[in-house]
Tab-separated table of C-alpha atoms in Angstrom:
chain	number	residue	atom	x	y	z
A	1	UNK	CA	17.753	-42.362	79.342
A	2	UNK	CA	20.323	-40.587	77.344
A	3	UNK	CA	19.005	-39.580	73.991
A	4	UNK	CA	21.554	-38.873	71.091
A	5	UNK	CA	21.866	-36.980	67.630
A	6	UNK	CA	21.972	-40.031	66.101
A	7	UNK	CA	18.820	-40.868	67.465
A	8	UNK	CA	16.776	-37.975	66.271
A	9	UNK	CA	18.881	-38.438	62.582
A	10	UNK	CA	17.167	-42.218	62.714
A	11	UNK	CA	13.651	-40.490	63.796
A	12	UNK	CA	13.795	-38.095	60.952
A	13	UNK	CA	14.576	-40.816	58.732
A	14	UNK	CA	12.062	-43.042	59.323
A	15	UNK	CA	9.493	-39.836	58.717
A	16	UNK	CA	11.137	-38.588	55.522
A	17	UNK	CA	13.532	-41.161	54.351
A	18	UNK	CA	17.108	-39.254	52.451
A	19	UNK	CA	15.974	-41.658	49.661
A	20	UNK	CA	12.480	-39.138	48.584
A	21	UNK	CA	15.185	-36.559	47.986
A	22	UNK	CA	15.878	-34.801	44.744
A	23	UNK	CA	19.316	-35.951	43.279
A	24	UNK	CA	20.545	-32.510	43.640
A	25	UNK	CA	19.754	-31.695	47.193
A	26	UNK	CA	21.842	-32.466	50.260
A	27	UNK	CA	19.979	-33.211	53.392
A	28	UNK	CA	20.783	-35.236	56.550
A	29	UNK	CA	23.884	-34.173	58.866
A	30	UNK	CA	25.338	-30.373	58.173
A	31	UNK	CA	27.610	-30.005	61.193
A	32	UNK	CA	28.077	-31.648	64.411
A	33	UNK	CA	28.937	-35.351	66.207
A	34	UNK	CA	26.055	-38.307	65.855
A	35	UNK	CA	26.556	-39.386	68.964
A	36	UNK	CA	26.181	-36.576	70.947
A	37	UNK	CA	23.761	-36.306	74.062
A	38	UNK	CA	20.620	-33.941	72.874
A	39	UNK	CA	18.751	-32.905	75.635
A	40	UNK	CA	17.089	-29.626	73.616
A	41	UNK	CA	16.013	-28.823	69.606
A	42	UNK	CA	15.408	-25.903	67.605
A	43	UNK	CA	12.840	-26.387	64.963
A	44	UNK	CA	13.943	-23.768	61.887
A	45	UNK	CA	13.144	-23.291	58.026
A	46	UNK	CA	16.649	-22.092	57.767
A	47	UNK	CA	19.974	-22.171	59.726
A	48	UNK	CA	20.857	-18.627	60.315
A	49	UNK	CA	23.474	-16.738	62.491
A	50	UNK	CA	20.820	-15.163	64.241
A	51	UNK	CA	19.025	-18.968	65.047
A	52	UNK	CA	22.844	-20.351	66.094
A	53	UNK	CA	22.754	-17.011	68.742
A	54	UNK	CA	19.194	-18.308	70.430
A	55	UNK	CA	20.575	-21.666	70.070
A	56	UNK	CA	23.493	-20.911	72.041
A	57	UNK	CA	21.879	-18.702	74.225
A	58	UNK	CA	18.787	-21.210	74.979
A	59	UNK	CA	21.179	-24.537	75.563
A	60	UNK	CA	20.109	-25.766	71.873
A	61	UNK	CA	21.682	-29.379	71.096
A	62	UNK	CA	20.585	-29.696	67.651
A	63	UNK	CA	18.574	-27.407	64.664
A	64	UNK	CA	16.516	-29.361	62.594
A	65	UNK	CA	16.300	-27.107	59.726
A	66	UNK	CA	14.083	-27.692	56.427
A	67	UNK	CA	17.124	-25.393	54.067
A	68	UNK	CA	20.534	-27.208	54.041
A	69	UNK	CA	23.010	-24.881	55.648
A	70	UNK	CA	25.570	-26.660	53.692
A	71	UNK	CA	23.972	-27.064	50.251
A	72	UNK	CA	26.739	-26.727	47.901
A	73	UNK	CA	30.318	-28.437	48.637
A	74	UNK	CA	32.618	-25.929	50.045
A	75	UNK	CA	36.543	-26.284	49.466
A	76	UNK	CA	37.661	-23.738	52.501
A	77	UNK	CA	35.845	-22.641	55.982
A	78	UNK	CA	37.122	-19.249	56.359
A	79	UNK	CA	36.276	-18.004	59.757
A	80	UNK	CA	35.946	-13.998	58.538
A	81	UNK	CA	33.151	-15.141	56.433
A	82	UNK	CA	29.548	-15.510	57.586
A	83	UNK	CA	29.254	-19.046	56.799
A	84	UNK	CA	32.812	-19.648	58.100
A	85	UNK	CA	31.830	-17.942	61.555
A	86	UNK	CA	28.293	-19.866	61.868
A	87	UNK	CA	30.730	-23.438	60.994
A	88	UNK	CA	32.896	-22.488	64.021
A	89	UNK	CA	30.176	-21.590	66.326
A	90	UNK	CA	28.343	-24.525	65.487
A	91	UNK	CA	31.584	-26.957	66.223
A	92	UNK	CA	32.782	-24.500	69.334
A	93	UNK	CA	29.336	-24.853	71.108
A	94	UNK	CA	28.686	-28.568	70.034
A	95	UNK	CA	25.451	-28.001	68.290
A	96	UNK	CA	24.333	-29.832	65.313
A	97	UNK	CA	23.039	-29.021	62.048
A	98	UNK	CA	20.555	-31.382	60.273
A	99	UNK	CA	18.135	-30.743	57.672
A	100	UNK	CA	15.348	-32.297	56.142
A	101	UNK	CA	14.522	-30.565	52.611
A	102	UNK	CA	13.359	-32.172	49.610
A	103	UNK	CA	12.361	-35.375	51.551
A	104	UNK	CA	10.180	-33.687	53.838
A	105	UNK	CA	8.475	-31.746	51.207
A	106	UNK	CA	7.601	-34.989	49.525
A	107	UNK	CA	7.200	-37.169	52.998
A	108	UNK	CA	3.940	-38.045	54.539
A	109	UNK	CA	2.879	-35.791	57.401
A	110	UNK	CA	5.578	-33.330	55.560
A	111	UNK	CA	5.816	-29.749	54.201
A	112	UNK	CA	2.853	-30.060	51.848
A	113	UNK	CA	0.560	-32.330	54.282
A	114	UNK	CA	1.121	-29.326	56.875
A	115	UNK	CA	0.120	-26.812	53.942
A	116	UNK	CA	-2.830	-28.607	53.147
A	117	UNK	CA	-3.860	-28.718	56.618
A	118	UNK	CA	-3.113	-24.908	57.352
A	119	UNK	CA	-5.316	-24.299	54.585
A	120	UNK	CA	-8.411	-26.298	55.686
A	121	UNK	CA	-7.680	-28.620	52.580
A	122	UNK	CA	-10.029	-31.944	52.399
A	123	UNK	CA	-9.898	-35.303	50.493
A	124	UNK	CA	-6.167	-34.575	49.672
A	125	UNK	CA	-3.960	-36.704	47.423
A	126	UNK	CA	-0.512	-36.443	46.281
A	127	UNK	CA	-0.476	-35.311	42.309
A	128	UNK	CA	3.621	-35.330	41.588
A	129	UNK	CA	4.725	-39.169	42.132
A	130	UNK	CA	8.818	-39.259	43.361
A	131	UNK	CA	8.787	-42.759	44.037
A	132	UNK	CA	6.880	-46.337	45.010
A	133	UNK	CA	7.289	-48.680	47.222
A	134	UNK	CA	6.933	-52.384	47.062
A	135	UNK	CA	4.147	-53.124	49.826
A	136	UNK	CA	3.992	-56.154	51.985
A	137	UNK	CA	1.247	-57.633	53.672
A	138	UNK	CA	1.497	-59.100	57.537
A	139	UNK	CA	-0.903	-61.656	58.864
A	140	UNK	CA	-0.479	-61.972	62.771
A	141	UNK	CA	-1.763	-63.842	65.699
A	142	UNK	CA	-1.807	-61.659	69.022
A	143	UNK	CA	-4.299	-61.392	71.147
A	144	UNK	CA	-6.866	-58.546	70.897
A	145	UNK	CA	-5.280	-56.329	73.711
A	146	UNK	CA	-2.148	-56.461	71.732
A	147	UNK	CA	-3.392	-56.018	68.510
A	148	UNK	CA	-5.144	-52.747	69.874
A	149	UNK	CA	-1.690	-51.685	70.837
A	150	UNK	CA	0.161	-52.522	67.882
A	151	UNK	CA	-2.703	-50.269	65.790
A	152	UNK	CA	-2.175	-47.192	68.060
A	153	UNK	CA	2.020	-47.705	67.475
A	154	UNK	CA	1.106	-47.984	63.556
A	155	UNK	CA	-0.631	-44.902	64.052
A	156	UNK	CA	1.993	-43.471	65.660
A	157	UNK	CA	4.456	-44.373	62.900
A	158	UNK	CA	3.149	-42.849	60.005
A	159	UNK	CA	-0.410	-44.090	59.917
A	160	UNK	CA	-1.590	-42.666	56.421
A	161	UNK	CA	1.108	-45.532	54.856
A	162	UNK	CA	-0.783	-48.659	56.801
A	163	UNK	CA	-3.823	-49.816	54.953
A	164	UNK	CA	-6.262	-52.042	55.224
A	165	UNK	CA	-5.735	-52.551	59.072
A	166	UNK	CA	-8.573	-55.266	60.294
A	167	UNK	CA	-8.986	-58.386	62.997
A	168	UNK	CA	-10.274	-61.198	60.800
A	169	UNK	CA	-11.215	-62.814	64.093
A	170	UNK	CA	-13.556	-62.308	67.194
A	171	UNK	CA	-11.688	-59.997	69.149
A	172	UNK	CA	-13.950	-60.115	72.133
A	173	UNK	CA	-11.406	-62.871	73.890
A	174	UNK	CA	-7.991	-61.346	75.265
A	175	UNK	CA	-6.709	-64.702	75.917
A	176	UNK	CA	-6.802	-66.508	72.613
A	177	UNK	CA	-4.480	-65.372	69.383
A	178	UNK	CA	-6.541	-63.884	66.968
A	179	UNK	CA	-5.719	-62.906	63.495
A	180	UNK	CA	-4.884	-59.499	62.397
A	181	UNK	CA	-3.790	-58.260	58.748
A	182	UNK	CA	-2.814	-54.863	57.202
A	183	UNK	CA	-0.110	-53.505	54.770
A	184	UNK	CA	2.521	-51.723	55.053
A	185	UNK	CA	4.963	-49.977	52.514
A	186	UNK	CA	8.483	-52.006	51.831
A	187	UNK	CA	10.517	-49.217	54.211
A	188	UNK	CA	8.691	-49.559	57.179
A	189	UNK	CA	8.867	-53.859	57.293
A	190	UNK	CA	11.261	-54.213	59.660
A	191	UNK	CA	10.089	-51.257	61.983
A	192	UNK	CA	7.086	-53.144	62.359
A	193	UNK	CA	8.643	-56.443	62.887
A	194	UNK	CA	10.438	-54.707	65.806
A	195	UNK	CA	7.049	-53.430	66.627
A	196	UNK	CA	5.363	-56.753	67.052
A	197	UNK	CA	8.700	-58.050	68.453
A	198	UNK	CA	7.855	-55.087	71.508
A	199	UNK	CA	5.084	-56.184	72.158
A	200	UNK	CA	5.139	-60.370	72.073
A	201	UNK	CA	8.678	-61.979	71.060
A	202	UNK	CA	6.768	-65.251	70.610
A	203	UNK	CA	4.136	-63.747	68.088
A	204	UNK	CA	3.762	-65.514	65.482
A	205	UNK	CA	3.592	-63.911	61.460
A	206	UNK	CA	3.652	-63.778	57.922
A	207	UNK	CA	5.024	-61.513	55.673
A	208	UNK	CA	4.136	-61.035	51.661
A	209	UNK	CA	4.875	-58.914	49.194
A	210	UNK	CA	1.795	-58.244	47.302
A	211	UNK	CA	2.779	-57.700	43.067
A	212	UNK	CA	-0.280	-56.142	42.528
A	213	UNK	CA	0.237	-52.866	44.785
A	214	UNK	CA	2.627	-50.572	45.674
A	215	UNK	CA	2.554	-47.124	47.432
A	216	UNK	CA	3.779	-43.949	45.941
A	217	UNK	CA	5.784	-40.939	47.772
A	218	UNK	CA	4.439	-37.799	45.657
A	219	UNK	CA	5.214	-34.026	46.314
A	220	UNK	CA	2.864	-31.539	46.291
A	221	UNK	CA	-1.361	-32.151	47.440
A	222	UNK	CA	-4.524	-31.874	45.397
A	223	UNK	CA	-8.059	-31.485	47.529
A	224	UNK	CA	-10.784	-29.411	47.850
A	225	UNK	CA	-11.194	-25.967	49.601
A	226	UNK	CA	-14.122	-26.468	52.365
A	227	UNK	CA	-16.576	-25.102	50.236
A	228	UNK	CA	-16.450	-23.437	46.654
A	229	UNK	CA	-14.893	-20.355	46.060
A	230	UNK	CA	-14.833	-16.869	43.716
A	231	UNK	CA	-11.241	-17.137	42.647
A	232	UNK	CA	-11.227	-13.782	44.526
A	233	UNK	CA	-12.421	-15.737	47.960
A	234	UNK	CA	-9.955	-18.377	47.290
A	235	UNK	CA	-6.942	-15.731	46.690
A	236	UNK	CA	-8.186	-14.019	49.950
A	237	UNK	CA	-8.342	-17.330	52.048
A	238	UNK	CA	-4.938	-18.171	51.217
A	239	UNK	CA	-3.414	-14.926	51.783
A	240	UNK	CA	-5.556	-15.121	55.135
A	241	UNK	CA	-4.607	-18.185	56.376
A	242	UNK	CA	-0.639	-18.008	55.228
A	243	UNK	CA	-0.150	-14.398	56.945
A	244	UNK	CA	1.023	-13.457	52.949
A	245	UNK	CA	1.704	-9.370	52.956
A	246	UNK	CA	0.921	-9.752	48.997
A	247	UNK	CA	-0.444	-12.660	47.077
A	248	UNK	CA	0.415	-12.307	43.140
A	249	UNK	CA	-1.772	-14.335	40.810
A	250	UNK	CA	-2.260	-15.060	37.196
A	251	UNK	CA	-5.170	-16.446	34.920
A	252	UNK	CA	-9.286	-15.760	34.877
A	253	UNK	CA	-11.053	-14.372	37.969
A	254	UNK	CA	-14.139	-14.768	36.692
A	255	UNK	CA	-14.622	-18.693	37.346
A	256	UNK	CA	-15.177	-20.654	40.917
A	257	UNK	CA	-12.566	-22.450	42.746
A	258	UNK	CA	-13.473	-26.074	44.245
A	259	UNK	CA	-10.528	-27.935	43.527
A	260	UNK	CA	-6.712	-26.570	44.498
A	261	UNK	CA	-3.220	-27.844	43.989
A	262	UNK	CA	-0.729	-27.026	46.139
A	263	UNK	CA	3.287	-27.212	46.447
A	264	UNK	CA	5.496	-25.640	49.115
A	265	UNK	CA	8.425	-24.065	47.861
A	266	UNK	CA	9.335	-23.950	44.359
A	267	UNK	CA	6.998	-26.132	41.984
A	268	UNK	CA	5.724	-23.523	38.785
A	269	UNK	CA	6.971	-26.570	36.612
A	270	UNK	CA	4.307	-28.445	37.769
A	271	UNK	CA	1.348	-26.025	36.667
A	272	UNK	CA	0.723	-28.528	33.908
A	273	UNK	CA	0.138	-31.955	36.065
A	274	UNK	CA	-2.023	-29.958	38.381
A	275	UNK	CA	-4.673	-28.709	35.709
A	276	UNK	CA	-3.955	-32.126	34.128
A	277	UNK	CA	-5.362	-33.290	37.423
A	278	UNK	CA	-8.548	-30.945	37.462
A	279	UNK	CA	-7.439	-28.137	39.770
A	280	UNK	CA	-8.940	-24.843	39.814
A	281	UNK	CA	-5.845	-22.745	41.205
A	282	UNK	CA	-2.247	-23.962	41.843
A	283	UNK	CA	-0.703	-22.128	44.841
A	284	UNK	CA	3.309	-22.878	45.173
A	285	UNK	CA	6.246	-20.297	45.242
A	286	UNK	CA	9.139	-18.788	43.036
A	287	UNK	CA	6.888	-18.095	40.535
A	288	UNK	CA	8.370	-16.571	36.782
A	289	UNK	CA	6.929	-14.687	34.558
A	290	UNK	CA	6.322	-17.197	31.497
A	291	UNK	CA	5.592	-19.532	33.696
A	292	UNK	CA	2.481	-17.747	34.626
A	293	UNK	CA	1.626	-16.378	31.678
A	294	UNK	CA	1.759	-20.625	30.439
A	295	UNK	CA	-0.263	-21.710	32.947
A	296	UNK	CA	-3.019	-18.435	33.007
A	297	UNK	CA	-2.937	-19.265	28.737
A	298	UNK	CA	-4.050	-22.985	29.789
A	299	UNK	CA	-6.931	-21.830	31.618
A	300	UNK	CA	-5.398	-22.144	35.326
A	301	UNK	CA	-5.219	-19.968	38.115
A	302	UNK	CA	-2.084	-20.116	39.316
A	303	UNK	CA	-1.244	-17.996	42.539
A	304	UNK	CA	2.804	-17.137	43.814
A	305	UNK	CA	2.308	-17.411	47.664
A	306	UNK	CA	6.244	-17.600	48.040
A	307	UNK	CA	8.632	-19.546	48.963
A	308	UNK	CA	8.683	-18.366	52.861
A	309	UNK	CA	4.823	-18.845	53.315
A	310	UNK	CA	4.663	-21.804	51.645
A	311	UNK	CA	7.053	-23.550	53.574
A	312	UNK	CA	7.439	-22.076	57.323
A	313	UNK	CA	3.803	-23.935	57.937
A	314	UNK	CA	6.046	-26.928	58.584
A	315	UNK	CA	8.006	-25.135	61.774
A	316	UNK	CA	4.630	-25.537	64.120
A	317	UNK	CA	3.831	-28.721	62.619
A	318	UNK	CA	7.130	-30.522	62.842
A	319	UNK	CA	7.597	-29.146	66.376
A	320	UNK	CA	4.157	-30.864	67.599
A	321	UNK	CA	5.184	-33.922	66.147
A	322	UNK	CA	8.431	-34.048	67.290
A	323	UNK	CA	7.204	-33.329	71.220
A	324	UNK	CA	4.520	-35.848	70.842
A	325	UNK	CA	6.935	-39.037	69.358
A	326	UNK	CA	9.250	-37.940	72.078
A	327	UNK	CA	6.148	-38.045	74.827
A	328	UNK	CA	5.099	-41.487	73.176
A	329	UNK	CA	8.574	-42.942	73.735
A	330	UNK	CA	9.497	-41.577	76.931
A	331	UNK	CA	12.686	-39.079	75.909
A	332	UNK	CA	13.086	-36.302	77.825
A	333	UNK	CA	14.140	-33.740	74.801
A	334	UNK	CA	12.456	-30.558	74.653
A	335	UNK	CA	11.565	-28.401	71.364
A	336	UNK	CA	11.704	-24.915	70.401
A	337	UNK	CA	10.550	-23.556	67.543
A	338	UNK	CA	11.988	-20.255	65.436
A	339	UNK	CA	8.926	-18.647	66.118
A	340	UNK	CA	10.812	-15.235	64.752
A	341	UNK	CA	11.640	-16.459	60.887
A	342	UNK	CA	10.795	-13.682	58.313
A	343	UNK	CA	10.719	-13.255	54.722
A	344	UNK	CA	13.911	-12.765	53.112
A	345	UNK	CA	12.044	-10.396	50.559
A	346	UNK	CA	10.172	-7.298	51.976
A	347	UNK	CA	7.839	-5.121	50.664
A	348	UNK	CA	7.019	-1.658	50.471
């Protein structure tokens, strides 16, 4: 089974939809051919000329990248510049370009979820809503060996959007329809019609939309560390568990840390809704100076773990969930991952 660009493109939009990102950004399709075969991927935080090289060298089809090689429009390709050169090796060795940036940061199982779990976080929730979602509600009649099925595939989908999965019948008898009922969130209707349409094409549903609920896409995380902290515990955990060389901070050390919000990337504008929220310490990236001294003056501890740290936890993560969808459906695509990305920033 032949397994295209266009194919992974409809993948990474069903996990992190081009509709969760920011106005400004410019994810989806850099450089390359949607229907082209892809038989091997290269899982990057950003597209370099040193990640097209192993790419080339390794019999790369396609780099999923989380930074948009192409982020602002460009009126020339001049093949003497470095952007011009990685453009025509790119198009000269047929492999594509695709990012997933803002959308992934505020996606389920995205950049922050893979943060949060780095860091040991529990009873996470998002604390920056982006958008919501109508939700729907399915009542079905299947029998109990399919409905067991259809639960694992809604797993497999993006399980922390189904709710309320339960059989409201006895689902001791695999030969009888019995009833089953969850919701779902407004995008992911028809995947699941095609679901249940996998699994019995005579099964017989309903679909609602509920008025009364709705689910929300949010960026960033707020949870609890595993168990309370000195702020100078917490600061060392993160640093610890992130591989950070330096961890700046602002605000009062003298207080203990249950209760964190986190952001991958650049967030410092959202010190505010985080101690709005109850959090103890904000960790994100890109941090300014006013910006600390704001949120240190409003009684939060607000640590800088950069931009890098923050954000390459997704290259491991998105790489194990990209080889186990593609074991789960049967494509033979293998994954690499830029194991060798480094901080643009050094220090001394």
């Amino acid at each position: 089974m032949e397994i295209y660009v266009k194919d992974i493109m409809q993948l990474m939009e069903d996990w992190a939809p081009s509709s969760l990102a920011e106005s400004w950004d410019h994810p989806g399709l850099q450089v390359g051919n949607p229907n082209q075969p892809v038989h091997k991927i290269l899982v990057a935080l950003d597209m370099t000329e040193l990640n097209i090289s192993y790419a080339i060298d390794h019999g790369v089809d396609m780099v999923i990248s989380h930074h948009p090689f192409l982020f602002k429009p460009i009126h020339d390709i001049d093949l003497s510049t470095c952007k011009g050169r990685m453009i025509e090796n790119l198009i000269r060795h047929r492999i594509t370009s695709f990012a997933a940036h803002t959308n992934l940061d505020s996606a389920v199982q995205g950049v922050n979820d893979a943060l949060a779990e780095k860091l040991g976080l529990q009873e996470c929730k998002g604390f920056v809503p982006v958008m919501t979602y109508s939700s729907y509600k399915f009542t079905l009649y299947i029998t109990a060996a399919h409905a067991k099925l259809l639960k694992k595939k809604l797993d497999s989908l993006r399980g922390k959007d189904i709710e309320s999965y339960y059989v409201v019948d006895d689902a001791d008898d695999f030969t009888e329809n019995i009833r089953v009922e969850f919701r779902v969130p407004g995008q992911l209707v028809k995947q699941v019609k095609d679901m249940i349409s996998s699994l019995d094409k005579s099964a017989k549903y309903d679909v609602y939309k509920l008025v009364n609920h709705g689910y929300k896409e949010t960026m960033g995380r707020i949870g609890k560390f595993p168990f309370p902290m000195s702020v100078e515990e917490a600061l060392s955990y993160i640093k610890n568990k992130l591989e950070i060389p330096v961890l700046r901070y602002a605000g009062n050390r003298d207080r203990l840390v249950e209760k964190i919000a986190i952001l991958g990337g650049a967030g410092a504008e959202f010190a505010g809704v985080a101690k709005s929220m109850g959090a103890d310490l904000y960790l994100t990236g890109d941090l300014k100076y006013h910006e600390a001294q704001d949120a240190a003056m409003n009684g939060l501890v607000i640590a800088d773990g950069g931009h890098f740290y923050t954000e390459r936890v997704i290259i491991p993560y998105l790489a194990k969930r990209l080889r186990d969808e593609f074991k789960t459906r049967g494509w033979n695509v293998g994954v690499l991952e830029d194991v060798r990305a480094k901080d643009i920033f050094h220090c001394v």
